Backbone as a printed PyTorch tensor [residue, N CA C, xyz], in Angstrom:
tensor([[[  10.7460, -113.7060,  -20.5520],
         [  11.5270, -112.8370,  -19.6930],
         [  12.6330, -113.6660,  -19.0470]],

        [[  13.8640, -113.1990,  -19.1760],
         [  15.0250, -113.9490,  -18.7100],
         [  15.4110, -113.6530,  -17.2660]],

        [[  14.8020, -112.6380,  -16.6530],
         [  15.1780, -112.2210,  -15.3040],
         [  14.0030, -112.3980,  -14.3450]],

        [[  14.2620, -113.0170,  -13.2070],
         [  13.2990, -113.1000,  -12.1190],
         [  13.8900, -112.3620,  -10.9260]],

        [[  13.1650, -111.3700,  -10.3980],
         [  13.6240, -110.5850,   -9.2570],
         [  12.9580, -111.0960,   -7.9880]],

        [[  13.7390, -111.1650,   -6.8950],
         [  13.1840, -111.6990,   -5.6550],
         [  13.8670, -111.0960,   -4.4260]],

        [[  13.1820, -111.1430,   -3.3180],
         [  13.7190, -110.8190,   -1.9950],
         [  13.6540, -112.0920,   -1.1630]],

        [[  14.7390, -112.8580,   -1.0790],
         [  14.7050, -114.1030,   -0.3160],
         [  14.4180, -113.8740,    1.1700]],

        [[  13.7500, -114.8170,    1.7790],
         [  13.4870, -114.7760,    3.2120],
         [  14.8140, -114.6500,    3.9500]],

        [[  14.8460, -113.7750,    4.9350],
         [  16.0520, -113.5730,    5.7160],
         [  16.8380, -112.3430,    5.3040]],

        [[  16.4580, -111.7250,    4.1680],
         [  17.0690, -110.4690,    3.7360],
         [  16.0190, -109.3680,    3.8160]],

        [[  16.4270, -108.1350,    4.0900],
         [  15.4370, -107.0630,    4.1870],
         [  14.7880, -106.7730,    2.8400]],

        [[  13.5130, -106.4090,    2.8690],
         [  12.8090, -105.9880,    1.6630],
         [  12.9820, -104.4850,    1.5120]],

        [[  13.5900, -104.0750,    0.4090],
         [  13.8440, -102.6780,    0.1130],
         [  12.8760, -102.2530,   -0.9840]],

        [[  12.1970, -101.1370,   -0.8000],
         [  11.1870, -100.7080,   -1.7650],
         [  11.7400, -100.4380,   -3.1580]],

        [[  12.9480,  -99.8980,   -3.2510],
         [  13.4420,  -99.4230,   -4.5390],
         [  14.2610, -100.4460,   -5.3240]],

        [[  14.5210, -101.6120,   -4.7570],
         [  15.1810, -102.6670,   -5.5100],
         [  14.9310, -104.0090,   -4.8550]],

        [[  15.2090, -105.0880,   -5.6020],
         [  15.1370, -106.4440,   -5.0780],
         [  16.5560, -106.9060,   -4.7600]],

        [[  16.6790, -107.8070,   -3.8240],
         [  17.9950, -108.2650,   -3.3790],
         [  18.6850, -109.1870,   -4.3830]],

        [[  17.9100, -109.9370,   -5.1570],
         [  18.4780, -110.9690,   -6.0300],
         [  17.7780, -110.9520,   -7.3830]],

        [[  18.5620, -111.1910,   -8.4210],
         [  17.9770, -111.4630,   -9.7310],
         [  18.5290, -112.7960,  -10.2230]],

        [[  17.6480, -113.5890,  -10.8240],
         [  18.0340, -114.8790,  -11.3800],
         [  17.8880, -114.7700,  -12.8900]],

        [[  18.9910, -115.0190,  -13.6120],
         [  19.0070, -114.8840,  -15.0620],
         [  18.9940, -116.2520,  -15.7220]],

        [[  18.1370, -116.4070,  -16.7290],
         [  18.0630, -117.6740,  -17.4480],
         [  18.2100, -117.4820,  -18.9560]],

        [[  18.4830, -116.2900,  -19.4190],
         [  18.5980, -116.0180,  -20.8500],
         [  19.9090, -116.5040,  -21.4320]],

        [[  20.1010, -116.1910,  -22.7140],
         [  21.2740, -116.6820,  -23.4240],
         [  22.2510, -115.5890,  -23.8350]],

        [[  21.8350, -114.3150,  -23.7860],
         [  22.7150, -113.2140,  -24.1610],
         [  22.9790, -112.3400,  -22.9450]],

        [[  24.2400, -112.1710,  -22.6010],
         [  24.6370, -111.3020,  -21.5080],
         [  24.9810, -109.9440,  -22.1130]],

        [[  24.3520, -108.8830,  -21.6080],
         [  24.5000, -107.5440,  -22.1700],
         [  25.0700, -106.6120,  -21.1040]],

        [[  26.1410, -105.9070,  -21.4590],
         [  26.7510, -104.9260,  -20.5660],
         [  26.5580, -103.5500,  -21.1830]],

        [[  25.8630, -102.6830,  -20.4680],
         [  25.6130, -101.3310,  -20.9650],
         [  26.5600, -100.3770,  -20.2510]],

        [[  27.3120,  -99.6300,  -21.0350],
         [  28.2570,  -98.6650,  -20.4760],
         [  27.5350,  -97.7090,  -19.5390]],

        [[  28.2680,  -97.1910,  -18.5670],
         [  27.6920,  -96.2180,  -17.6540],
         [  27.0510,  -95.0800,  -18.4240]],

        [[  25.7830,  -94.8560,  -18.1440],
         [  25.0410,  -93.8020,  -18.8280],
         [  25.0050,  -92.5530,  -17.9590]],

        [[  25.2740,  -91.4250,  -18.5830],
         [  25.2260,  -90.1330,  -17.9050],
         [  24.0770,  -89.3270,  -18.4990]],

        [[  23.9090,  -88.1050,  -18.0250],
         [  22.7690,  -87.2790,  -18.4260],
         [  23.0280,  -86.5390,  -19.7300]],

        [[  23.3530,  -87.2820,  -20.7660],
         [  23.5020,  -86.7100,  -22.1030],
         [  22.2560,  -86.9890,  -22.9090]],

        [[  21.8690,  -86.0110,  -23.7490],
         [  20.8280,  -86.2820,  -24.7300],
         [  21.4950,  -86.9160,  -25.9460]],

        [[  20.7410,  -87.1550,  -27.0010],
         [  21.2730,  -87.8330,  -28.1820],
         [  22.3890,  -87.0530,  -28.8560]],

        [[  22.4540,  -85.7490,  -28.6260],
         [  23.4950,  -84.9130,  -29.2210],
         [  24.7180,  -84.7620,  -28.3330]],

        [[  24.7050,  -85.3820,  -27.1360],
         [  25.8240,  -85.2690,  -26.2210],
         [  25.7890,  -84.0220,  -25.3550]],

        [[  24.6250,  -83.3980,  -25.2650],
         [  24.4460,  -82.2210,  -24.4090],
         [  23.9690,  -82.6810,  -23.0370]],

        [[  24.5750,  -82.1480,  -21.9830],
         [  24.1720,  -82.5200,  -20.6260],
         [  22.7690,  -82.0070,  -20.3290]],

        [[  21.9370,  -82.8910,  -19.8050],
         [  20.5720,  -82.5740,  -19.3970],
         [  20.5610,  -82.3710,  -17.8880]],

        [[  19.8900,  -81.3380,  -17.4020],
         [  19.7030,  -81.1560,  -15.9600],
         [  20.9570,  -80.7650,  -15.2170]],

        [[  21.7530,  -79.8810,  -15.7780],
         [  22.9780,  -79.4680,  -15.0910],
         [  22.6510,  -78.9490,  -13.6950]],

        [[  23.3080,  -79.5130,  -12.6840],
         [  23.0870,  -79.1180,  -11.2950],
         [  21.8570,  -79.7330,  -10.6470]],

        [[  21.1110,  -80.5850,  -11.3610],
         [  19.8480,  -81.1560,  -10.8810],
         [  19.9790,  -82.6800,  -10.8350]],

        [[  20.2590,  -83.2180,   -9.6510],
         [  20.4800,  -84.6550,   -9.5150],
         [  19.2820,  -85.4670,   -9.9810]],

        [[  18.0710,  -85.0800,   -9.6000],
         [  16.8790,  -85.8420,   -9.9910],
         [  16.7450,  -85.8970,  -11.5090]],

        [[  16.9440,  -84.7670,  -12.1830],
         [  16.8330,  -84.7270,  -13.6430],
         [  17.9050,  -85.6000,  -14.2930]],

        [[  19.1030,  -85.6030,  -13.7170],
         [  20.1700,  -86.4090,  -14.2950],
         [  19.9360,  -87.9010,  -14.0680]],

        [[  19.4350,  -88.2660,  -12.9090],
         [  19.0990,  -89.6770,  -12.6540],
         [  18.0390,  -90.1260,  -13.6500]],

        [[  17.0060,  -89.3190,  -13.8080],
         [  15.9460,  -89.6400,  -14.7680],
         [  16.5380,  -89.8760,  -16.1540]],

        [[  17.3930,  -88.9770,  -16.6030],
         [  17.9750,  -89.0970,  -17.9500],
         [  18.8400,  -90.3480,  -18.0730]],

        [[  19.5960,  -90.6730,  -17.0400],
         [  20.4110,  -91.8880,  -17.0810],
         [  19.5380,  -93.1200,  -17.3030]],

        [[  18.4400,  -93.2160,  -16.5600],
         [  17.5400,  -94.3610,  -16.7220],
         [  16.9090,  -94.3740,  -18.1110]],

        [[  16.5260,  -93.2110,  -18.6060],
         [  15.9480,  -93.1470,  -19.9530],
         [  16.9820,  -93.5750,  -20.9950]],

        [[  18.2400,  -93.1840,  -20.7990],
         [  19.2970,  -93.6020,  -21.7280],
         [  19.5100,  -95.1080,  -21.6770]],

        [[  19.4430,  -95.6880,  -20.4940],
         [  19.5460,  -97.1540,  -20.3910],
         [  18.3870,  -97.7970,  -21.1350]],

        [[  17.1910,  -97.2450,  -20.9810],
         [  16.0270,  -97.7500,  -21.7140],
         [  16.2420,  -97.7010,  -23.2210]],

        [[  16.8400,  -96.6170,  -23.6940],
         [  17.1380,  -96.4800,  -25.1290],
         [  18.1520,  -97.5300,  -25.5650]],

        [[  19.1990,  -97.7240,  -24.7590],
         [  20.2140,  -98.7290,  -25.0870],
         [  19.5870, -100.1220,  -25.1370]],

        [[  18.7400, -100.4300,  -24.1740],
         [  18.0790, -101.7370,  -24.1500],
         [  17.1920, -101.9310,  -25.3780]],

        [[  16.4020, -100.9100,  -25.6940],
         [  15.5150, -101.0000,  -26.8600],
         [  16.3180, -101.2210,  -28.1340]],

        [[  17.5080, -100.6240,  -28.1980],
         [  18.3490, -100.7570,  -29.3750],
         [  18.8520, -102.1680,  -29.6250]],

        [[  18.8220, -103.0120,  -28.6110],
         [  19.2560, -104.4050,  -28.7740],
         [  18.1000, -105.3850,  -28.5610]],

        [[  16.8740, -104.8360,  -28.5650],
         [  15.6960, -105.6910,  -28.4350],
         [  15.3540, -106.0560,  -27.0120]],

        [[  15.8410, -105.2770,  -26.0410],
         [  15.5680, -105.5680,  -24.6370],
         [  14.7060, -104.5080,  -23.9870]],

        [[  14.3890, -104.7540,  -22.7100],
         [  13.6420, -103.8110,  -21.8830],
         [  14.2390, -103.8640,  -20.4780]],

        [[  13.7210, -103.0220,  -19.5960],
         [  14.1870, -103.0710,  -18.2120],
         [  13.8580, -104.3920,  -17.5360]],

        [[  12.9090, -105.1480,  -18.0650],
         [  12.6220, -106.4690,  -17.5100],
         [  13.8050, -107.4150,  -17.6890]],

        [[  14.7410, -107.0650,  -18.5690],
         [  15.9160, -107.8920,  -18.8200],
         [  17.1160, -107.4930,  -17.9640]],

        [[  16.9870, -106.4160,  -17.1760],
         [  18.1200, -105.9310,  -16.3830],
         [  18.3110, -106.8000,  -15.1450]],

        [[  19.5270, -107.3340,  -15.0140],
         [  19.8660, -108.1760,  -13.8750],
         [  20.5020, -107.3750,  -12.7520]],

        [[  21.1720, -106.2480,  -13.0740],
         [  21.9050, -105.4960,  -12.0540],
         [  22.2050, -104.0920,  -12.5500]],

        [[  22.0850, -103.1360,  -11.6490],
         [  22.4670, -101.7460,  -11.9040],
         [  23.5590, -101.3410,  -10.9230]],

        [[  24.4720, -100.5000,  -11.3830],
         [  25.4500,  -99.8730,  -10.5010],
         [  25.3220,  -98.3720,  -10.7040]],

        [[  25.0590,  -97.6640,   -9.6010],
         [  24.8190,  -96.2230,   -9.6350],
         [  25.9960,  -95.5220,   -8.9660]],

        [[  26.6250,  -94.6040,   -9.6790],
         [  27.7390,  -93.8150,   -9.1520],
         [  27.2570,  -92.3800,   -8.9970]],

        [[  27.3090,  -91.8370,   -7.7740],
         [  26.8510,  -90.4760,   -7.5160],
         [  28.0090,  -89.6590,   -6.9530]],

        [[  28.2270,  -88.4950,   -7.5510],
         [  29.3030,  -87.6130,   -7.1130],
         [  28.9830,  -87.0710,   -5.7180]],

        [[  29.9830,  -87.1400,   -4.8310],
         [  29.8740,  -86.5930,   -3.4720],
         [  28.6150,  -87.0760,   -2.7510]],

        [[  28.3640,  -88.3800,   -2.8080],
         [  27.1510,  -88.9440,   -2.2090],
         [  27.0730,  -88.6770,   -0.7160]],

        [[  25.9010,  -88.2620,   -0.2740],
         [  25.5160,  -88.2080,    1.1340],
         [  24.0650,  -88.6550,    1.2010]],

        [[  23.6610,  -89.1680,    2.3410],
         [  22.3070,  -89.7260,    2.4540],
         [  21.2140,  -88.6880,    2.2300]],

        [[  21.5120,  -87.4000,    2.4030],
         [  20.4810,  -86.3890,    2.1650],
         [  20.1530,  -86.2450,    0.6720]],

        [[  20.9160,  -86.8870,   -0.2070],
         [  20.6310,  -86.8690,   -1.6430],
         [  19.6450,  -87.9660,   -2.0570]],

        [[  19.3420,  -88.8800,   -1.1260],
         [  18.4530,  -89.9980,   -1.4520],
         [  17.1020,  -89.5470,   -2.0110]],

        [[  16.4280,  -88.5350,   -1.4370],
         [  15.1460,  -88.1290,   -2.0260],
         [  15.2640,  -87.6940,   -3.4890]],

        [[  16.3590,  -87.0350,   -3.8610],
         [  16.5450,  -86.6210,   -5.2520],
         [  16.7910,  -87.8290,   -6.1520]],

        [[  17.5600,  -88.7850,   -5.6630],
         [  17.7880,  -90.0130,   -6.4120],
         [  16.4600,  -90.7370,   -6.6480]],

        [[  15.6770,  -90.8780,   -5.5950],
         [  14.3900,  -91.5640,   -5.7080],
         [  13.4190,  -90.8090,   -6.6020]],

        [[  13.4560,  -89.4840,   -6.5600],
         [  12.6010,  -88.6790,   -7.4390],
         [  12.9510,  -88.9390,   -8.9010]],

        [[  14.2380,  -88.9690,   -9.2100],
         [  14.6580,  -89.2380,  -10.5820],
         [  14.2390,  -90.6240,  -11.0450]],

        [[  14.3850,  -91.6130,  -10.1690],
         [  13.9580,  -92.9760,  -10.5030],
         [  12.4510,  -93.0070,  -10.7270]],

        [[  11.7070,  -92.3310,   -9.8690],
         [  10.2530,  -92.2950,   -9.9960],
         [   9.8220,  -91.6410,  -11.3060]],

        [[  10.4490,  -90.5440,  -11.6650],
         [  10.1010,  -89.8520,  -12.9150],
         [  10.4200,  -90.7290,  -14.1210]],

        [[  11.5710,  -91.3990,  -14.0910],
         [  11.9260,  -92.2960,  -15.1910],
         [  10.9430,  -93.4660,  -15.2640]],

        [[  10.5920,  -94.0220,  -14.1040],
         [   9.6230,  -95.1270,  -14.0670],
         [   8.3090,  -94.7200,  -14.7130]],

        [[   7.8430,  -93.5240,  -14.3850],
         [   6.5800,  -93.0330,  -14.9470],
         [   6.6850,  -92.8840,  -16.4650]],

        [[   7.7820,  -92.3200,  -16.9430],
         [   7.9490,  -92.1360,  -18.3910],
         [   8.0890,  -93.4660,  -19.1170]],

        [[   8.7490,  -94.4280,  -18.4860],
         [   8.9430,  -95.7340,  -19.1050],
         [   7.7500,  -96.6580,  -18.9060]],

        [[   6.8620,  -96.3040,  -17.9840],
         [   5.6800,  -97.1160,  -17.7190],
         [   5.9870,  -98.4110,  -16.9940]],

        [[   7.0230,  -98.3990,  -16.1450],
         [   7.4290,  -99.6090,  -15.4280],
         [   7.8470,  -99.2550,  -14.0040]],

        [[   8.0660, -100.2780,  -13.2030],
         [   8.6520, -100.1080,  -11.8790],
         [  10.0910, -100.5880,  -11.9570]],

        [[  11.0310,  -99.7150,  -11.6110],
         [  12.4580, -100.0180,  -11.7250],
         [  12.9760, -100.5740,  -10.4090]],

        [[  13.1270, -101.9080,  -10.3120],
         [  13.5580, -102.5090,   -9.0490],
         [  14.6190, -103.6030,   -9.1800]],

        [[  15.4490, -103.6110,  -10.2360],
         [  16.4980, -104.6470,  -10.2530],
         [  17.4950, -104.4170,   -9.1210]],

        [[  18.2380, -105.4520,   -8.7300],
         [  19.2690, -105.2480,   -7.7200],
         [  20.1820, -104.0970,   -8.1420]],

        [[  20.6000, -103.3130,   -7.1570],
         [  21.4130, -102.1410,   -7.4620],
         [  22.4610, -101.9270,   -6.3860]],

        [[  23.5810, -101.3810,   -6.8100],
         [  24.6340, -100.9610,   -5.9000],
         [  24.8120,  -99.4620,   -6.0870]],

        [[  24.8350,  -98.7330,   -4.9850],
         [  25.0170,  -97.2790,   -5.0080],
         [  26.3980,  -96.9620,   -4.4600]],

        [[  27.1980,  -96.2630,   -5.2620],
         [  28.5520,  -95.9020,   -4.8670],
         [  28.7410,  -94.3910,   -4.9240]],

        [[  29.3190,  -93.8330,   -3.8950],
         [  29.7150,  -92.4350,   -3.9240],
         [  31.0800,  -92.3200,   -4.5730]],

        [[  31.2300,  -91.3520,   -5.4640],
         [  32.5000,  -91.1430,   -6.1580],
         [  32.9040,  -89.6790,   -6.0450]],

        [[  34.1930,  -89.4160,   -6.2160],
         [  34.6950,  -88.0430,   -6.1300],
         [  34.3160,  -87.2290,   -7.3580]],

        [[  34.3400,  -87.8490,   -8.5330],
         [  34.0530,  -87.1250,   -9.7730],
         [  33.7130,  -88.1200,  -10.8720]],

        [[  33.1120,  -87.6060,  -11.9450],
         [  32.8340,  -88.4040,  -13.1400],
         [  33.5940,  -87.7950,  -14.3170]],

        [[  33.1970,  -88.1340,  -15.5360],
         [  33.9460,  -87.7390,  -16.7310],
         [  34.0300,  -86.2330,  -16.9570]],

        [[  32.9610,  -85.5230,  -16.6650],
         [  32.9650,  -84.0550,  -16.7730],
         [  32.3020,  -83.4880,  -15.5180]],

        [[  32.6710,  -82.2890,  -15.1030],
         [  32.1390,  -81.7380,  -13.8540],
         [  30.6120,  -81.5950,  -13.8190]],

        [[  29.9700,  -81.4730,  -14.9770],
         [  28.5130,  -81.2920,  -15.0210],
         [  27.7450,  -82.5610,  -14.6640]],

        [[  28.4010,  -83.7160,  -14.7790],
         [  27.7040,  -84.9820,  -14.5260],
         [  27.7320,  -85.3220,  -13.0370]],

        [[  26.5410,  -85.5230,  -12.4810],
         [  26.3730,  -85.8220,  -11.0650],
         [  26.1660,  -87.3030,  -10.8020]],

        [[  25.7940,  -88.0510,  -11.8360],
         [  25.4620,  -89.4670,  -11.6680],
         [  25.7890,  -90.2220,  -12.9510]],

        [[  26.1840,  -91.4830,  -12.7900],
         [  26.4050,  -92.3890,  -13.9140],
         [  25.8600,  -93.7460,  -13.4960]],

        [[  25.0870,  -94.3740,  -14.3880],
         [  24.4540,  -95.6520,  -14.0650],
         [  24.7830,  -96.6530,  -15.1650]],

        [[  25.3250,  -97.8020,  -14.7470],
         [  25.6120,  -98.8730,  -15.7010],
         [  24.6590, -100.0300,  -15.4260]],

        [[  24.4230, -100.8210,  -16.4770],
         [  23.4670, -101.9280,  -16.3630],
         [  24.0260, -103.1970,  -16.9600]],

        [[  23.6410, -104.3130,  -16.3590],
         [  23.8970, -105.6310,  -16.9150],
         [  22.5380, -106.2700,  -17.1490]],

        [[  22.3450, -106.7910,  -18.3560],
         [  21.0660, -107.3970,  -18.7040],
         [  21.3000, -108.7900,  -19.2720]],

        [[  20.2570, -109.5870,  -19.2550],
         [  20.2820, -110.9200,  -19.8540],
         [  19.0290, -111.0380,  -20.7060]],

        [[  19.2390, -111.4150,  -21.9600],
         [  18.1350, -111.4900,  -22.9110],
         [  18.0320, -112.9210,  -23.4400]],

        [[  16.8010, -113.3810,  -23.5900],
         [  16.5700, -114.7200,  -24.1700],
         [  17.0400, -114.7620,  -25.6040]]])
């Protein structure tokens, strides 16, 4: 495993992510922002933030598997949510939890959450990009 996740002393411990990842692998992988599309390009969960978050994580899992990686190789996530407000946090966490259950893992790499005005199409509520390091 090329990634070690940690919460250094002096920084707050956040349940849904770790503050730092240390990468020691040899391949740096950049995964394009994933939206709630199925394999045919059909939007999944229109109007449902939790369903779209879940699908984004599952799509990242598919991208990682396609290059021989897993979420254990993810060094950083960037999450873009349309019209973000803090009252959307439970839906975001629900989607992450559902994806974690389906993937059989705990998703806690360092993450940045950004509110955006819009994404590529009006139906998309969230887009998540990943950076991974693979041995």
